[in-house]
Amino acid sequence: MSLFEPRTPVYSGEGDELKKVEKLLHDHQIDYKLKAGSTGTLVMVKRSRADEAEMEIREAKARNWLW
């Protein structure tokens, strides 16, 4: 078992949208870290949870919850 699991970006943005994504991931108990990027703040999640995180963000976007 590896102690270090690589993280992958699942969202890039700023402001209220970023806060909503953080809350969404927190509510679904998905561990994330923030990293400054050239297109805004990157939300990085463990690679094993990336698909789940992307799906939750897509569903929220489809319901117009994020935008």
N, CA, C and O atoms as a DFTB+ gen file, in Angstrom:
268 C
 N C O
     1  1       0.846      -1.180       0.000
     2  2       0.000       0.000       0.000
     3  2       0.886       1.236       0.000
     4  3       1.815       1.354       0.799
     5  1       0.590       2.133      -0.889
     6  2       1.380       3.348      -1.013
     7  2       0.899       4.413      -0.029
     8  3      -0.303       4.621       0.142
     9  1       1.847       5.076       0.606
    10  2       1.484       6.157       1.511
    11  2       1.142       7.428       0.745
    12  3       0.384       8.272       1.223
    13  1       1.704       7.551      -0.438
    14  2       1.471       8.742      -1.250
    15  2       0.623       8.372      -2.455
    16  3       0.983       7.484      -3.228
    17  1      -0.487       9.046      -2.610
    18  2      -1.318       8.838      -3.792
    19  2      -1.343      10.135      -4.584
    20  3      -1.684      11.186      -4.041
    21  1      -0.988      10.075      -5.859
    22  2      -0.973      11.293      -6.672
    23  2      -2.344      11.942      -6.750
    24  3      -3.373      11.272      -6.667
    25  1      -2.338      13.253      -6.910
    26  2      -3.586      14.012      -7.040
    27  2      -3.719      14.512      -8.465
    28  3      -2.730      14.743      -9.161
    29  1      -4.944      14.672      -8.874
    30  2      -5.228      15.135     -10.222
    31  2      -6.218      16.302     -10.152
    32  3      -7.107      16.301      -9.301
    33  1      -6.078      17.293     -11.033
    34  2      -7.008      18.433     -11.001
    35  2      -8.378      18.038     -11.552
    36  3      -8.472      17.347     -12.566
    37  1      -9.443      18.485     -10.869
    38  2     -10.802      18.208     -11.332
    39  2     -11.584      19.487     -11.619
    40  3     -12.656      19.436     -12.222
    41  1     -11.054      20.632     -11.190
    42  2     -11.755      21.905     -11.395
    43  2     -10.741      23.030     -11.309
    44  3      -9.759      22.949     -10.570
    45  1     -10.994      24.079     -12.075
    46  2     -10.173      25.278     -12.009
    47  2     -11.098      26.482     -12.036
    48  3     -11.924      26.613     -12.939
    49  1     -10.962      27.356     -11.057
    50  2     -11.820      28.536     -11.014
    51  2     -11.482      29.421      -9.834
    52  3     -10.478      29.221      -9.150
    53  1     -12.340      30.406      -9.610
    54  2     -12.116      31.367      -8.532
    55  2     -13.449      31.821      -7.960
    56  3     -14.508      31.537      -8.519
    57  1     -13.387      32.521      -6.854
    58  2     -14.547      33.203      -6.277
    59  2     -15.619      32.276      -5.734
    60  3     -15.331      31.235      -5.142
    61  1     -16.871      32.685      -5.953
    62  2     -18.015      31.945      -5.423
    63  2     -18.104      30.530      -5.994
    64  3     -18.451      29.591      -5.278
    65  1     -17.792      30.381      -7.273
    66  2     -17.839      29.057      -7.888
    67  2     -16.874      28.106      -7.199
    68  3     -17.217      26.953      -6.939
    69  1     -15.670      28.582      -6.902
    70  2     -14.675      27.758      -6.219
    71  2     -15.189      27.347      -4.842
    72  3     -15.037      26.192      -4.443
    73  1     -15.786      28.269      -4.127
    74  2     -16.329      27.968      -2.798
    75  2     -17.439      26.923      -2.882
    76  3     -17.540      26.051      -2.019
    77  1     -18.269      27.008      -3.917
    78  2     -19.337      26.028      -4.102
    79  2     -18.775      24.641      -4.404
    80  3     -19.284      23.637      -3.906
    81  1     -17.724      24.591      -5.223
    82  2     -17.089      23.306      -5.518
    83  2     -16.460      22.727      -4.255
    84  3     -16.571      21.527      -4.002
    85  1     -15.799      23.571      -3.459
    86  2     -15.225      23.103      -2.200
    87  2     -16.312      22.521      -1.295
    88  3     -16.127      21.454      -0.709
    89  1     -17.440      23.217      -1.180
    90  2     -18.535      22.739      -0.332
    91  2     -19.090      21.422      -0.862
    92  3     -19.364      20.502      -0.091
    93  1     -19.254      21.333      -2.175
    94  2     -19.761      20.112      -2.799
    95  2     -18.867      18.915      -2.474
    96  3     -19.354      17.854      -2.082
    97  1     -17.558      19.096      -2.641
    98  2     -16.630      18.001      -2.366
    99  2     -16.620      17.662      -0.874
   100  3     -16.561      16.490      -0.503
   101  1     -16.677      18.675      -0.033
   102  2     -16.709      18.447       1.416
   103  2     -17.963      17.663       1.807
   104  3     -17.889      16.727       2.603
   105  1     -19.113      18.047       1.247
   106  2     -20.375      17.366       1.550
   107  2     -20.349      15.897       1.136
   108  3     -20.988      15.057       1.769
   109  1     -19.609      15.591       0.072
   110  2     -19.502      14.208      -0.411
   111  2     -18.276      13.495       0.161
   112  3     -17.913      12.407      -0.287
   113  1     -17.654      14.109       1.139
   114  2     -16.496      13.552       1.850
   115  2     -15.368      13.163       0.901
   116  3     -14.753      12.106       1.043
   117  1     -15.110      14.036      -0.067
   118  2     -13.997      13.841      -0.992
   119  2     -12.877      14.779      -0.568
   120  3     -13.041      15.999      -0.582
   121  1     -11.740      14.207      -0.193
   122  2     -10.587      14.980       0.256
   123  2     -10.004      15.748      -0.931
   124  3      -9.815      15.182      -2.008
   125  1      -9.723      17.027      -0.734
   126  2      -9.178      17.853      -1.814
   127  2      -8.123      18.809      -1.260
   128  3      -8.066      19.070      -0.059
   129  1      -7.311      19.312      -2.144
   130  2      -6.345      20.353      -1.821
   131  2      -6.426      21.402      -2.914
   132  3      -6.779      21.107      -4.056
   133  1      -6.093      22.630      -2.547
   134  2      -6.099      23.729      -3.507
   135  2      -4.674      24.063      -3.912
   136  3      -3.754      24.005      -3.096
   137  1      -4.504      24.412      -5.172
   138  2      -3.182      24.766      -5.689
   139  2      -3.363      25.905      -6.689
   140  3      -4.228      25.845      -7.563
   141  1      -2.541      26.940      -6.552
   142  2      -2.615      28.069      -7.487
   143  2      -2.197      27.601      -8.876
   144  3      -1.201      26.896      -9.036
   145  1      -2.972      28.003      -9.871
   146  2      -2.661      27.639     -11.250
   147  2      -2.771      28.855     -12.152
   148  3      -3.208      29.920     -11.716
   149  1      -2.380      28.699     -13.392
   150  2      -2.391      29.832     -14.323
   151  2      -3.815      30.222     -14.736
   152  3      -4.043      31.363     -15.140
   153  1      -4.769      29.301     -14.641
   154  2      -6.150      29.595     -15.034
   155  2      -7.060      29.787     -13.832
   156  3      -8.283      29.786     -13.972
   157  1      -6.482      29.950     -12.666
   158  2      -7.255      30.085     -11.432
   159  2      -6.751      29.085     -10.412
   160  3      -5.676      28.508     -10.579
   161  1      -7.509      28.881      -9.374
   162  2      -7.129      27.934      -8.343
   163  2      -7.553      26.533      -8.773
   164  3      -8.705      26.311      -9.144
   165  1      -6.616      25.593      -8.720
   166  2      -6.914      24.210      -9.078
   167  2      -7.389      23.457      -7.852
   168  3      -6.822      23.596      -6.769
   169  1      -8.427      22.661      -8.025
   170  2      -8.898      21.764      -6.977
   171  2      -8.342      20.387      -7.320
   172  3      -8.683      19.803      -8.349
   173  1      -7.485      19.883      -6.446
   174  2      -6.812      18.611      -6.676
   175  2      -7.389      17.549      -5.744
   176  3      -7.514      17.777      -4.540
   177  1      -7.745      16.379      -6.304
   178  2      -8.233      15.273      -5.493
   179  2      -7.366      14.047      -5.756
   180  3      -6.662      13.964      -6.762
   181  1      -7.437      13.102      -4.831
   182  2      -6.684      11.867      -5.024
   183  2      -7.190      11.183      -6.286
   184  3      -8.383      11.186      -6.586
   185  1      -6.254      10.602      -7.009
   186  2      -6.579      10.013      -8.303
   187  2      -7.693       8.969      -8.210
   188  3      -8.497       8.837      -9.133
   189  1      -7.743       8.236      -7.115
   190  2      -8.761       7.190      -6.968
   191  2     -10.171       7.768      -6.826
   192  3     -11.146       7.057      -7.071
   193  1     -10.300       9.032      -6.440
   194  2     -11.618       9.667      -6.269
   195  2     -11.912      10.690      -7.360
   196  3     -12.950      11.350      -7.310
   197  1     -11.028      10.839      -8.342
   198  2     -11.181      11.874      -9.373
   199  2     -12.454      11.678     -10.186
   200  3     -13.163      12.649     -10.451
   201  1     -12.761      10.454     -10.587
   202  2     -13.962      10.213     -11.388
   203  2     -15.220      10.608     -10.622
   204  3     -16.123      11.236     -11.174
   205  1     -15.267      10.236      -9.349
   206  2     -16.423      10.576      -8.519
   207  2     -16.564      12.095      -8.370
   208  3     -17.666      12.634      -8.473
   209  1     -15.443      12.777      -8.128
   210  2     -15.466      14.233      -7.965
   211  2     -15.923      14.917      -9.247
   212  3     -16.747      15.830      -9.205
   213  1     -15.392      14.480     -10.386
   214  2     -15.789      15.073     -11.664
   215  2     -17.273      14.850     -11.944
   216  3     -17.946      15.736     -12.469
   217  1     -17.788      13.661     -11.595
   218  2     -19.199      13.364     -11.799
   219  2     -20.074      14.281     -10.941
   220  3     -21.083      14.799     -11.420
   221  1     -19.693      14.484      -9.676
   222  2     -20.474      15.351      -8.793
   223  2     -20.485      16.793      -9.316
   224  3     -21.520      17.457      -9.284
   225  1     -19.345      17.268      -9.792
   226  2     -19.256      18.626     -10.335
   227  2     -20.110      18.748     -11.595
   228  3     -20.815      19.741     -11.777
   229  1     -20.045      17.732     -12.469
   230  2     -20.858      17.738     -13.697
   231  2     -22.348      17.753     -13.384
   232  3     -23.111      18.491     -14.009
   233  1     -22.768      16.928     -12.404
   234  2     -24.183      16.886     -12.025
   235  2     -24.641      18.231     -11.451
   236  3     -25.733      18.708     -11.762
   237  1     -23.805      18.827     -10.621
   238  2     -24.153      20.134     -10.040
   239  2     -24.245      21.193     -11.137
   240  3     -25.110      22.069     -11.096
   241  1     -23.361      21.106     -12.101
   242  2     -23.371      22.051     -13.219
   243  2     -24.644      21.868     -14.054
   244  3     -25.252      22.847     -14.486
   245  1     -25.042      20.621     -14.275
   246  2     -26.239      20.332     -15.057
   247  2     -27.502      20.852     -14.364
   248  3     -28.460      21.242     -15.031
   249  1     -27.504      20.858     -13.043
   250  2     -28.643      21.369     -12.281
   251  2     -28.556      22.874     -12.078
   252  3     -29.365      23.454     -11.354
   253  1     -27.572      23.512     -12.718
   254  2     -27.337      24.951     -12.581
   255  2     -27.082      25.363     -11.137
   256  3     -27.397      26.485     -10.738
   257  1     -26.513      24.455     -10.363
   258  2     -26.219      24.758      -8.968
   259  2     -24.936      25.575      -8.850
   260  3     -24.820      26.425      -7.968
   261  1     -23.975      25.320      -9.733
   262  2     -22.693      26.027      -9.642
   263  2     -22.708      27.341     -10.406
   264  3     -22.038      28.288      -9.995
   265  1     -23.463      27.432     -11.524
   266  2     -23.389      28.625     -12.350
   267  2     -24.710      29.263     -12.558
   268  3     -24.802      30.285     -13.238
